[in-house]
PDB file of C-alpha atoms and ligand atoms in Angstrom:
ATOM      1  CA  MET A   1      39.300   0.574  93.554  1.00 39.00           C
ATOM      2  CA  ARG A   2      39.413  -1.154  90.676  1.00 43.00           C
ATOM      3  CA  ASN A   3      39.762  -4.413  92.289  1.00 47.00           C
ATOM      4  CA  ILE A   4      37.380  -3.614  95.187  1.00 50.00           C
ATOM      5  CA  PRO A   5      34.033  -4.989  93.957  1.00 49.00           C
ATOM      6  CA  SER A   6      34.573  -8.313  92.088  1.00 55.00           C
ATOM      7  CA  PHE A   7      37.213  -9.149  95.007  1.00 58.00           C
ATOM      8  CA  LEU A   8      33.906  -8.693  97.133  1.00 55.00           C
ATOM      9  CA  LEU A   9      31.806 -10.767  94.978  1.00 53.00           C
ATOM     10  CA  LEU A  10      33.959 -13.398  95.647  1.00 58.00           C
ATOM     11  CA  LEU A  11      34.746 -13.594  99.195  1.00 60.00           C
ATOM     12  CA  SER A  12      30.928 -13.140  99.749  1.00 56.00           C
ATOM     13  CA  LEU A  13      30.542 -16.114  97.456  1.00 52.00           C
ATOM     14  CA  LEU A  14      32.855 -18.199  98.975  1.00 56.00           C
ATOM     15  CA  THR A  15      31.046 -17.175 102.150  1.00 56.00           C
ATOM     16  CA  ALA A  16      27.740 -18.420 101.081  1.00 50.00           C
ATOM     17  CA  GLN A  17      29.256 -21.484  99.913  1.00 52.00           C
ATOM     18  CA  ALA A  18      31.318 -21.589 103.747  1.00 51.00           C
ATOM     19  CA  GLN A  19      27.631 -21.383 104.648  1.00 54.00           C
ATOM     20  CA  SER A  20      25.874 -24.175 103.352  1.00 49.00           C
ATOM     21  CA  ASN A  21      26.492 -27.009 105.221  1.00 70.00           C
ATOM     22  CA  GLU A  22      27.715 -28.633 101.497  1.00 83.00           C
ATOM     23  CA  VAL A  23      31.337 -27.681 102.848  1.00 92.00           C
ATOM     24  CA  ASP A  24      33.270 -30.678 103.193  1.00 94.00           C
ATOM     25  CA  ILE A  25      36.568 -30.466 105.095  1.00 96.00           C
ATOM     26  CA  THR A  26      39.052 -32.747 103.114  1.00 96.00           C
ATOM     27  CA  ILE A  27      42.770 -34.328 104.092  1.00 98.00           C
ATOM     28  CA  ASP A  28      45.921 -34.280 102.302  1.00 98.00           C
ATOM     29  CA  THR A  29      49.138 -35.941 104.173  1.00 98.00           C
ATOM     30  CA  LEU A  30      52.673 -33.676 103.578  1.00 98.00           C
ATOM     31  CA  ALA A  31      54.721 -35.149 105.654  1.00 98.00           C
ATOM     32  CA  GLN A  32      55.494 -36.983 108.653  1.00 97.00           C
ATOM     33  CA  ASN A  33      53.255 -34.331 111.167  1.00 98.00           C
ATOM     34  CA  THR A  34      52.257 -31.687 108.583  1.00 98.00           C
ATOM     35  CA  TYR A  35      48.718 -31.874 106.971  1.00 98.00           C
ATOM     36  CA  MET A  36      46.728 -29.396 104.647  1.00 98.00           C
ATOM     37  CA  LEU A  37      43.827 -29.408 104.979  1.00 98.00           C
ATOM     38  CA  THR A  38      40.756 -27.897 101.983  1.00 97.00           C
ATOM     39  CA  GLY A  39      37.236 -26.746 102.680  1.00 94.00           C
ATOM     40  CA  SER A  40      36.404 -23.581 101.464  1.00 95.00           C
ATOM     41  CA  GLY A  41      38.548 -20.370 101.317  1.00 95.00           C
ATOM     42  CA  GLY A  42      42.193 -20.695 102.037  1.00 97.00           C
ATOM     43  CA  ASN A  43      44.228 -24.073 102.353  1.00 98.00           C
ATOM     44  CA  ILE A  44      44.866 -24.634 105.959  1.00 98.00           C
ATOM     45  CA  GLY A  45      48.095 -25.819 107.087  1.00 98.00           C
ATOM     46  CA  ILE A  46      48.796 -28.223 110.393  1.00 98.00           C
ATOM     47  CA  TYR A  47      51.872 -29.479 112.079  1.00 98.00           C
ATOM     48  CA  VAL A  48      51.322 -31.732 115.044  1.00 98.00           C
ATOM     49  CA  GLY A  49      54.456 -31.666 116.572  1.00 95.00           C
ATOM     50  CA  LYS A  50      56.283 -33.102 119.932  1.00 88.00           C
ATOM     51  CA  GLU A  51      54.911 -30.654 122.366  1.00 86.00           C
ATOM     52  CA  LYS A  52      52.321 -27.992 120.154  1.00 95.00           C
ATOM     53  CA  VAL A  53      50.532 -27.829 117.303  1.00 98.00           C
ATOM     54  CA  TYR A  54      50.947 -24.917 114.429  1.00 98.00           C
ATOM     55  CA  MET A  55      48.137 -24.208 112.315  1.00 98.00           C
ATOM     56  CA  ILE A  56      47.839 -21.715 109.387  1.00 98.00           C
ATOM     57  CA  ASP A  57      44.732 -19.981 108.280  1.00 98.00           C
ATOM     58  CA  ASP A  58      41.443 -20.688 109.516  1.00 98.00           C
ATOM     59  CA  GLN A  59      39.147 -20.024 106.325  1.00 97.00           C
ATOM     60  CA  PHE A  60      35.710 -18.526 107.510  1.00 96.00           C
ATOM     61  CA  ALA A  61      34.033 -18.456 110.962  1.00 95.00           C
ATOM     62  CA  PRO A  62      31.126 -20.701 109.575  1.00 95.00           C
ATOM     63  CA  LEU A  63      33.271 -23.522 109.079  1.00 96.00           C
ATOM     64  CA  SER A  64      35.306 -23.519 112.474  1.00 96.00           C
ATOM     65  CA  ASN A  65      33.804 -25.973 113.918  1.00 96.00           C
ATOM     66  CA  LYS A  66      34.104 -28.520 111.109  1.00 96.00           C
ATOM     67  CA  ILE A  67      37.840 -27.611 110.922  1.00 97.00           C
ATOM     68  CA  LYS A  68      37.596 -28.421 114.695  1.00 97.00           C
ATOM     69  CA  ALA A  69      36.411 -31.651 114.310  1.00 96.00           C
ATOM     70  CA  ILE A  70      38.567 -33.222 111.709  1.00 97.00           C
ATOM     71  CA  ILE A  71      41.754 -31.348 113.619  1.00 98.00           C
ATOM     72  CA  THR A  72      40.730 -33.903 116.593  1.00 97.00           C
ATOM     73  CA  THR A  73      41.403 -36.809 113.794  1.00 97.00           C
ATOM     74  CA  LEU A  74      44.833 -35.316 113.591  1.00 98.00           C
ATOM     75  CA  THR A  75      45.835 -34.846 117.413  1.00 97.00           C
ATOM     76  CA  ASP A  76      44.400 -34.185 120.479  1.00 96.00           C
ATOM     77  CA  LYS A  77      46.608 -31.615 121.478  1.00 97.00           C
ATOM     78  CA  PRO A  78      45.670 -28.271 121.507  1.00 97.00           C
ATOM     79  CA  ILE A  79      46.684 -25.806 118.948  1.00 98.00           C
ATOM     80  CA  SER A  80      49.064 -23.487 120.809  1.00 98.00           C
ATOM     81  CA  TYR A  81      49.834 -21.216 117.568  1.00 98.00           C
ATOM     82  CA  LEU A  82      47.557 -20.605 114.872  1.00 98.00           C
ATOM     83  CA  VAL A  83      49.281 -17.846 112.725  1.00 98.00           C
ATOM     84  CA  ASN A  84      47.543 -15.679 109.336  1.00 98.00           C
ATOM     85  CA  THR A  85      49.637 -15.806 106.118  1.00 98.00           C
ATOM     86  CA  HIS A  86      47.713 -12.339 105.868  1.00 98.00           C
ATOM     87  CA  MET A  87      44.441 -10.359 106.468  1.00 98.00           C
ATOM     88  CA  HIS A  88      41.560 -11.621 103.965  1.00 98.00           C
ATOM     89  CA  GLY A  89      38.690 -12.818 105.309  1.00 96.00           C
ATOM     90  CA  ASP A  90      38.554 -16.064 103.388  1.00 97.00           C
ATOM     91  CA  HIS A  91      42.374 -16.466 105.384  1.00 98.00           C
ATOM     92  CA  THR A  92      41.500 -14.847 109.475  1.00 98.00           C
ATOM     93  CA  GLY A  93      37.283 -14.802 109.185  1.00 97.00           C
ATOM     94  CA  GLY A  94      37.819 -18.036 112.000  1.00 97.00           C
ATOM     95  CA  ASN A  95      40.581 -15.704 114.502  1.00 98.00           C
ATOM     96  CA  PRO A  96      37.463 -15.315 116.808  1.00 97.00           C
ATOM     97  CA  ASN A  97      36.779 -19.102 116.772  1.00 97.00           C
ATOM     98  CA  PHE A  98      40.206 -20.438 117.128  1.00 98.00           C
ATOM     99  CA  ASN A  99      42.140 -17.511 119.635  1.00 97.00           C
ATOM    100  CA  THR A 100      41.360 -19.096 123.031  1.00 95.00           C
ATOM    101  CA  SER A 101      43.418 -18.729 125.660  1.00 95.00           C
ATOM    102  CA  GLN A 102      45.567 -22.040 125.216  1.00 96.00           C
ATOM    103  CA  THR A 103      46.234 -20.556 121.324  1.00 98.00           C
ATOM    104  CA  VAL A 104      48.359 -17.218 120.494  1.00 98.00           C
ATOM    105  CA  LEU A 105      47.715 -15.141 116.992  1.00 98.00           C
ATOM    106  CA  VAL A 106      50.768 -14.634 115.682  1.00 98.00           C
ATOM    107  CA  ALA A 107      51.198 -12.746 112.004  1.00 98.00           C
ATOM    108  CA  GLN A 108      52.864  -9.795 110.545  1.00 98.00           C
ATOM    109  CA  GLN A 109      52.300  -6.028 111.838  1.00 98.00           C
ATOM    110  CA  ASN A 110      50.480  -5.101 108.488  1.00 98.00           C
ATOM    111  CA  VAL A 111      48.297  -7.934 109.254  1.00 98.00           C
ATOM    112  CA  ARG A 112      47.296  -6.649 112.715  1.00 98.00           C
ATOM    113  CA  LYS A 113      47.215  -3.024 111.722  1.00 98.00           C
ATOM    114  CA  ARG A 114      44.554  -3.815 108.819  1.00 97.00           C
ATOM    115  CA  LEU A 115      42.171  -6.284 110.364  1.00 97.00           C
ATOM    116  CA  LYS A 116      42.132  -3.617 112.910  1.00 97.00           C
ATOM    117  CA  ILE A 117      40.748  -1.289 110.706  1.00 96.00           C
ATOM    118  CA  ASN A 118      38.559  -3.548 108.801  1.00 95.00           C
ATOM    119  CA  GLY A 119      37.276  -4.874 112.453  1.00 96.00           C
ATOM    120  CA  ALA A 120      36.391  -1.862 113.825  1.00 96.00           C
ATOM    121  CA  GLU A 121      34.510  -0.438 110.721  1.00 96.00           C
ATOM    122  CA  LYS A 122      32.620  -4.036 111.322  1.00 95.00           C
ATOM    123  CA  VAL A 123      31.622  -3.453 114.424  1.00 96.00           C
ATOM    124  CA  SER A 124      30.351   0.189 113.990  1.00 97.00           C
ATOM    125  CA  ALA A 125      28.143  -1.878 111.174  1.00 97.00           C
ATOM    126  CA  ASN A 126      26.949  -4.260 113.846  1.00 96.00           C
ATOM    127  CA  GLU A 127      28.071  -6.732 111.518  1.00 94.00           C
ATOM    128  CA  MET A 128      31.118  -7.831 114.680  1.00 94.00           C
ATOM    129  CA  ASP A 129      30.887  -7.507 118.378  1.00 94.00           C
ATOM    130  CA  GLU A 130      33.643  -6.335 120.427  1.00 95.00           C
ATOM    131  CA  GLN A 131      34.567  -9.828 121.866  1.00 95.00           C
ATOM    132  CA  ASP A 132      35.071 -10.881 118.407  1.00 96.00           C
ATOM    133  CA  TYR A 133      36.766  -7.843 117.374  1.00 97.00           C
ATOM    134  CA  GLU A 134      39.477  -8.415 120.054  1.00 95.00           C
ATOM    135  CA  LYS A 135      40.114 -12.163 119.465  1.00 97.00           C
ATOM    136  CA  LEU A 136      40.382 -11.173 115.181  1.00 97.00           C
ATOM    137  CA  LEU A 137      43.245  -9.302 115.886  1.00 98.00           C
ATOM    138  CA  PRO A 138      47.137 -11.329 116.161  1.00 98.00           C
ATOM    139  CA  GLU A 139      48.285 -11.540 120.135  1.00 97.00           C
ATOM    140  CA  ILE A 140      52.457 -11.188 118.368  1.00 98.00           C
ATOM    141  CA  THR A 141      53.677  -9.252 115.306  1.00 98.00           C
ATOM    142  CA  PHE A 142      56.522  -9.096 113.985  1.00 98.00           C
ATOM    143  CA  SER A 143      58.217  -7.299 111.134  1.00 98.00           C
ATOM    144  CA  ASP A 144      60.435  -9.364 109.056  1.00 98.00           C
ATOM    145  CA  ASP A 145      60.981 -12.790 110.278  1.00 97.00           C
ATOM    146  CA  LEU A 146      60.268 -14.554 113.310  1.00 98.00           C
ATOM    147  CA  THR A 147      61.224 -18.651 114.289  1.00 98.00           C
ATOM    148  CA  PHE A 148      60.021 -21.530 116.529  1.00 97.00           C
ATOM    149  CA  TYR A 149      61.852 -24.697 117.727  1.00 96.00           C
ATOM    150  CA  ASP A 150      59.644 -27.208 118.722  1.00 93.00           C
ATOM    151  CA  GLY A 151      61.757 -30.396 119.577  1.00 90.00           C
ATOM    152  CA  GLU A 152      63.286 -31.040 116.115  1.00 89.00           C
ATOM    153  CA  GLU A 153      61.463 -28.726 114.013  1.00 96.00           C
ATOM    154  CA  THR A 154      62.199 -25.029 113.527  1.00 97.00           C
ATOM    155  CA  VAL A 155      59.577 -23.197 112.220  1.00 97.00           C
ATOM    156  CA  MET A 156      60.381 -20.209 110.097  1.00 98.00           C
ATOM    157  CA  LEU A 157      57.886 -17.352 109.487  1.00 98.00           C
ATOM    158  CA  PHE A 158      59.557 -14.920 106.591  1.00 97.00           C
ATOM    159  CA  HIS A 159      57.818 -11.740 105.489  1.00 98.00           C
ATOM    160  CA  VAL A 160      57.143 -10.986 101.526  1.00 98.00           C
ATOM    161  CA  HIS A 161      56.863  -7.560 100.870  1.00 97.00           C
ATOM    162  CA  ASN A 162      54.124  -5.628  98.892  1.00 97.00           C
ATOM    163  CA  ALA A 163      53.665  -9.134  97.431  1.00 98.00           C
ATOM    164  CA  HIS A 164      49.603 -10.513  97.553  1.00 98.00           C
ATOM    165  CA  THR A 165      48.947  -7.577 100.199  1.00 98.00           C
ATOM    166  CA  ASP A 166      51.432  -5.433 102.298  1.00 98.00           C
ATOM    167  CA  GLY A 167      50.943  -8.886 105.052  1.00 98.00           C
ATOM    168  CA  ASP A 168      52.511 -11.296 103.613  1.00 98.00           C
ATOM    169  CA  SER A 169      54.022 -14.196 105.658  1.00 98.00           C
ATOM    170  CA  MET A 170      55.387 -17.493 104.311  1.00 98.00           C
ATOM    171  CA  ILE A 171      55.762 -20.026 106.644  1.00 98.00           C
ATOM    172  CA  TYR A 172      58.320 -23.210 106.504  1.00 98.00           C
ATOM    173  CA  PHE A 173      58.932 -26.375 108.366  1.00 98.00           C
ATOM    174  CA  VAL A 174      62.366 -27.117 108.392  1.00 98.00           C
ATOM    175  CA  ASN A 175      62.604 -30.906 109.163  1.00 97.00           C
ATOM    176  CA  GLU A 176      59.521 -31.625 107.373  1.00 98.00           C
ATOM    177  CA  ASN A 177      60.415 -29.718 104.134  1.00 98.00           C
ATOM    178  CA  VAL A 178      56.425 -28.217 103.876  1.00 98.00           C
ATOM    179  CA  LEU A 179      56.628 -24.564 102.835  1.00 98.00           C
ATOM    180  CA  HIS A 180      52.795 -22.714 103.256  1.00 98.00           C
ATOM    181  CA  MET A 181      53.029 -19.688 100.658  1.00 98.00           C
ATOM    182  CA  GLY A 182      49.600 -17.998 101.803  1.00 98.00           C
ATOM    183  CA  ASP A 183      48.829 -16.531  98.982  1.00 98.00           C
ATOM    184  CA  THR A 184      51.837 -15.278  97.327  1.00 98.00           C
ATOM    185  CA  TYR A 185      50.532 -19.010  95.674  1.00 98.00           C
ATOM    186  CA  PHE A 186      47.990 -19.647  93.848  1.00 97.00           C
ATOM    187  CA  SER A 187      48.579 -23.227  92.639  1.00 96.00           C
ATOM    188  CA  GLY A 188      47.722 -23.939  88.819  1.00 95.00           C
ATOM    189  CA  ARG A 189      45.473 -20.770  88.130  1.00 96.00           C
ATOM    190  CA  TYR A 190      46.201 -17.031  87.872  1.00 98.00           C
ATOM    191  CA  PRO A 191      46.816 -14.960  90.882  1.00 98.00           C
ATOM    192  CA  TYR A 192      45.296 -12.597  92.661  1.00 98.00           C
ATOM    193  CA  ILE A 193      46.737 -10.047  93.941  1.00 98.00           C
ATOM    194  CA  ASP A 194      45.000  -6.968  96.438  1.00 98.00           C
ATOM    195  CA  LEU A 195      46.317  -4.130  94.612  1.00 97.00           C
ATOM    196  CA  ASN A 196      44.513  -2.204  97.054  1.00 96.00           C
ATOM    197  CA  SER A 197      46.223  -3.292 100.260  1.00 97.00           C
ATOM    198  CA  GLY A 198      50.074  -2.910  99.589  1.00 97.00           C
ATOM    199  CA  GLY A 199      50.194  -6.069  96.735  1.00 98.00           C
ATOM    200  CA  SER A 200      52.168  -5.491  93.322  1.00 98.00           C
ATOM    201  CA  ILE A 201      53.239  -7.856  90.418  1.00 98.00           C
ATOM    202  CA  ASN A 202      57.357  -7.273  90.840  1.00 98.00           C
ATOM    203  CA  GLY A 203      56.488  -8.321  94.954  1.00 98.00           C
ATOM    204  CA  TYR A 204      54.243 -10.722  93.484  1.00 98.00           C
ATOM    205  CA  ILE A 205      57.016 -12.605  91.136  1.00 98.00           C
ATOM    206  CA  ASN A 206      60.054 -11.460  94.197  1.00 98.00           C
ATOM    207  CA  ALA A 207      58.168 -13.889  96.890  1.00 98.00           C
ATOM    208  CA  HIS A 208      58.350 -16.643  94.387  1.00 98.00           C
ATOM    209  CA  LYS A 209      62.191 -16.209  93.603  1.00 97.00           C
ATOM    210  CA  LYS A 210      62.255 -15.772  97.982  1.00 97.00           C
ATOM    211  CA  ALA A 211      60.177 -19.667  98.216  1.00 98.00           C
ATOM    212  CA  LEU A 212      62.939 -21.033  95.347  1.00 98.00           C
ATOM    213  CA  LEU A 213      65.461 -19.893  97.650  1.00 97.00           C
ATOM    214  CA  VAL A 214      64.065 -21.851 100.500  1.00 96.00           C
ATOM    215  CA  ILE A 215      62.880 -24.788  99.173  1.00 98.00           C
ATOM    216  CA  ASP A 216      64.626 -27.880  97.652  1.00 98.00           C
ATOM    217  CA  SER A 217      63.229 -30.435  95.398  1.00 98.00           C
ATOM    218  CA  GLU A 218      61.433 -32.628  97.696  1.00 98.00           C
ATOM    219  CA  THR A 219      59.302 -30.162  99.427  1.00 98.00           C
ATOM    220  CA  LYS A 220      55.757 -30.000  99.217  1.00 98.00           C
ATOM    221  CA  ILE A 221      53.950 -26.687  98.836  1.00 98.00           C
ATOM    222  CA  ILE A 222      51.118 -25.215 100.674  1.00 98.00           C
ATOM    223  CA  PRO A 223      49.492 -22.667  98.039  1.00 98.00           C
ATOM    224  CA  GLY A 224      47.122 -19.908  99.471  1.00 98.00           C
ATOM    225  CA  HIS A 225      44.679 -21.931  97.051  1.00 97.00           C
ATOM    226  CA  GLY A 226      44.448 -24.827  94.607  1.00 96.00           C
ATOM    227  CA  ARG A 227      46.098 -28.442  95.600  1.00 97.00           C
ATOM    228  CA  PRO A 228      49.642 -29.139  96.906  1.00 98.00           C
ATOM    229  CA  SER A 229      52.436 -28.288  94.436  1.00 98.00           C
ATOM    230  CA  ASN A 230      56.559 -28.247  94.773  1.00 98.00           C
ATOM    231  CA  LYS A 231      59.502 -26.465  93.546  1.00 98.00           C
ATOM    232  CA  SER A 232      59.220 -27.109  89.830  1.00 98.00           C
ATOM    233  CA  GLU A 233      55.563 -26.382  89.283  1.00 98.00           C
ATOM    234  CA  LEU A 234      56.898 -22.704  91.437  1.00 98.00           C
ATOM    235  CA  GLU A 235      59.214 -22.338  88.753  1.00 98.00           C
ATOM    236  CA  ASN A 236      57.238 -22.450  85.947  1.00 98.00           C
ATOM    237  CA  TYR A 237      54.299 -20.382  87.278  1.00 98.00           C
ATOM    238  CA  VAL A 238      56.985 -17.659  88.260  1.00 98.00           C
ATOM    239  CA  LYS A 239      58.585 -17.689  84.404  1.00 98.00           C
ATOM    240  CA  ILE A 240      54.603 -17.133  83.330  1.00 98.00           C
ATOM    241  CA  LEU A 241      54.181 -14.400  85.503  1.00 98.00           C
ATOM    242  CA  GLU A 242      57.387 -12.945  84.332  1.00 98.00           C
ATOM    243  CA  ASP A 243      56.338 -13.705  81.024  1.00 98.00           C
ATOM    244  CA  ILE A 244      52.893 -11.917  81.577  1.00 98.00           C
ATOM    245  CA  LYS A 245      54.769  -8.905  82.983  1.00 98.00           C
ATOM    246  CA  GLN A 246      56.758  -8.538  80.048  1.00 98.00           C
ATOM    247  CA  ILE A 247      54.460  -8.945  77.489  1.00 98.00           C
ATOM    248  CA  ILE A 248      51.915  -5.487  79.616  1.00 98.00           C
ATOM    249  CA  GLN A 249      55.268  -4.405  80.460  1.00 98.00           C
ATOM    250  CA  ASP A 250      55.647  -3.989  76.584  1.00 98.00           C
ATOM    251  CA  GLU A 251      52.290  -2.675  75.691  1.00 98.00           C
ATOM    252  CA  ILE A 252      52.261  -0.074  78.206  1.00 98.00           C
ATOM    253  CA  SER A 253      55.563   1.223  76.741  1.00 98.00           C
ATOM    254  CA  ALA A 254      54.145   1.207  73.173  1.00 98.00           C
ATOM    255  CA  GLY A 255      51.406   3.323  74.396  1.00 98.00           C
ATOM    256  CA  LYS A 256      48.836   1.114  75.017  1.00 98.00           C
ATOM    257  CA  SER A 257      45.416   1.974  77.087  1.00 98.00           C
ATOM    258  CA  LEU A 258      44.164  -0.200  79.977  1.00 98.00           C
ATOM    259  CA  ALA A 259      41.036  -0.734  77.922  1.00 98.00           C
ATOM    260  CA  GLU A 260      42.970  -1.747  74.998  1.00 98.00           C
ATOM    261  CA  VAL A 261      45.304  -4.906  77.403  1.00 98.00           C
ATOM    262  CA  LYS A 262      42.128  -5.861  79.257  1.00 97.00           C
ATOM    263  CA  ASN A 263      40.120  -6.259  75.431  1.00 97.00           C
ATOM    264  CA  ASN A 264      43.056  -8.178  74.182  1.00 98.00           C
ATOM    265  CA  ASN A 265      42.638 -11.846  74.337  1.00 97.00           C
ATOM    266  CA  GLY A 266      46.116 -12.158  72.404  1.00 97.00           C
ATOM    267  CA  LEU A 267      48.214 -10.828  74.927  1.00 98.00           C
ATOM    268  CA  THR A 268      47.976 -13.606  76.932  1.00 98.00           C
ATOM    269  CA  SER A 269      46.353 -16.843  75.069  1.00 98.00           C
ATOM    270  CA  LYS A 270      49.008 -19.217  75.402  1.00 97.00           C
ATOM    271  CA  TYR A 271      48.586 -19.786  79.201  1.00 98.00           C
ATOM    272  CA  ASP A 272      44.917 -19.198  79.543  1.00 98.00           C
ATOM    273  CA  ASP A 273      43.171 -22.211  79.072  1.00 97.00           C
ATOM    274  CA  GLN A 274      45.451 -23.945  81.616  1.00 96.00           C
ATOM    275  CA  TYR A 275      45.631 -20.860  84.577  1.00 97.00           C
ATOM    276  CA  GLY A 276      42.146 -18.836  83.226  1.00 96.00           C
ATOM    277  CA  THR A 277      39.846 -20.738  84.197  1.00 92.00           C
ATOM    278  CA  GLY A 278      39.800 -19.845  88.098  1.00 88.00           C
ATOM    279  CA  PHE A 279      38.206 -17.175  89.553  1.00 87.00           C
ATOM    280  CA  ILE A 280      41.202 -14.845  88.440  1.00 96.00           C
ATOM    281  CA  SER A 281      40.228 -14.323  84.523  1.00 97.00           C
ATOM    282  CA  PRO A 282      42.826 -13.929  81.734  1.00 98.00           C
ATOM    283  CA  GLU A 283      41.029 -10.318  81.486  1.00 98.00           C
ATOM    284  CA  ARG A 284      41.219  -9.135  85.114  1.00 98.00           C
ATOM    285  CA  ILE A 285      45.075 -11.081  84.964  1.00 98.00           C
ATOM    286  CA  ARG A 286      46.070  -8.819  82.173  1.00 98.00           C
ATOM    287  CA  GLU A 287      44.184  -5.230  84.100  1.00 98.00           C
ATOM    288  CA  ILE A 288      45.951  -6.599  87.420  1.00 98.00           C
ATOM    289  CA  VAL A 289      49.330  -6.949  86.287  1.00 98.00           C
ATOM    290  CA  TYR A 290      48.851  -3.408  83.737  1.00 98.00           C
ATOM    291  CA  VAL A 291      47.243  -1.513  87.277  1.00 98.00           C
ATOM    292  CA  SER A 292      50.043  -2.574  89.330  1.00 98.00           C
ATOM    293  CA  LEU A 293      52.785  -1.344  86.364  1.00 98.00           C
ATOM    294  CA  THR A 294      50.953   1.783  86.111  1.00 97.00           C
ATOM    295  CA  SER A 295      50.659   2.826  90.049  1.00 94.00           C
ATOM    296  CA  PRO A 296      52.666   2.902  92.899  1.00 88.00           C
ATOM    297  CA  ILE A 297      51.957   0.705  95.285  1.00 84.00           C
ATOM    298  CA  LYS A 298      48.885   1.919  97.846  1.00 80.00           C
ATOM    299  CA  ASP A 299      49.938   1.107 101.775  1.00 71.00           C
TER     300      ASP A 299
HETATM  301 ZN1  LIG B 301      43.778 -13.718  99.753  1.00 75.32          ZN
END
């Protein structure tokens, strides 16, 4: 349970930020019809197709009206499909507000399973009403892959196993050449890996390798958090994670304890200035990798 308190703290900080009126939603245009929206919480992807609009993730509920207003500047068509990259509240909090009769909510099956458990807990604690609970849940789920066709565009959803959680999907817009990686990529900073929800360092690195097989040097990447990225940055990022994993594995093999590894600033110092100033500190990344390498995956 070691990871829960700081993550809950992070989520409550982000929620508090989302509730303030000071959050601005900004747009990055990544391809002809594909956009990244940034506000508070996970980055949103919008694809305006010939017939249909696709939305990837929806941040926190208090931001929904602002997000809807921004989307109307991109298209007057309704959102046909809303995809959740995974179950965390900074990516799914807006589900009840966006899940209208015009919109179909899609996610990997473990996202529904976890949202169901978390949502039911909120209902019994009177933090969510029954109606929002039903609209929170994905209506179509898949196990490994799902493909959508829209005119010239092909939209591929593919599941990566035990990466950031046990329900992560990436979404690749083939002709637009844009990949939304959800929280399997924290561009420019150390990643959060939710070990209590089925995440693991090995799955995280494997997710990057799968993404690298799909994309090319022109691909625009929407990370779950951070600025838009590309293949060479992702290649560099996976090298760093592999190096950190090896450094921690060597410490484990040498019999070092979690506390020793957590407190040994020298282990990751060559990367800390660049990657360790976000919400996952150098100490936290060493802890996450150590715990992941020494414990079975939790589901
Ligand atoms: Zn997440």
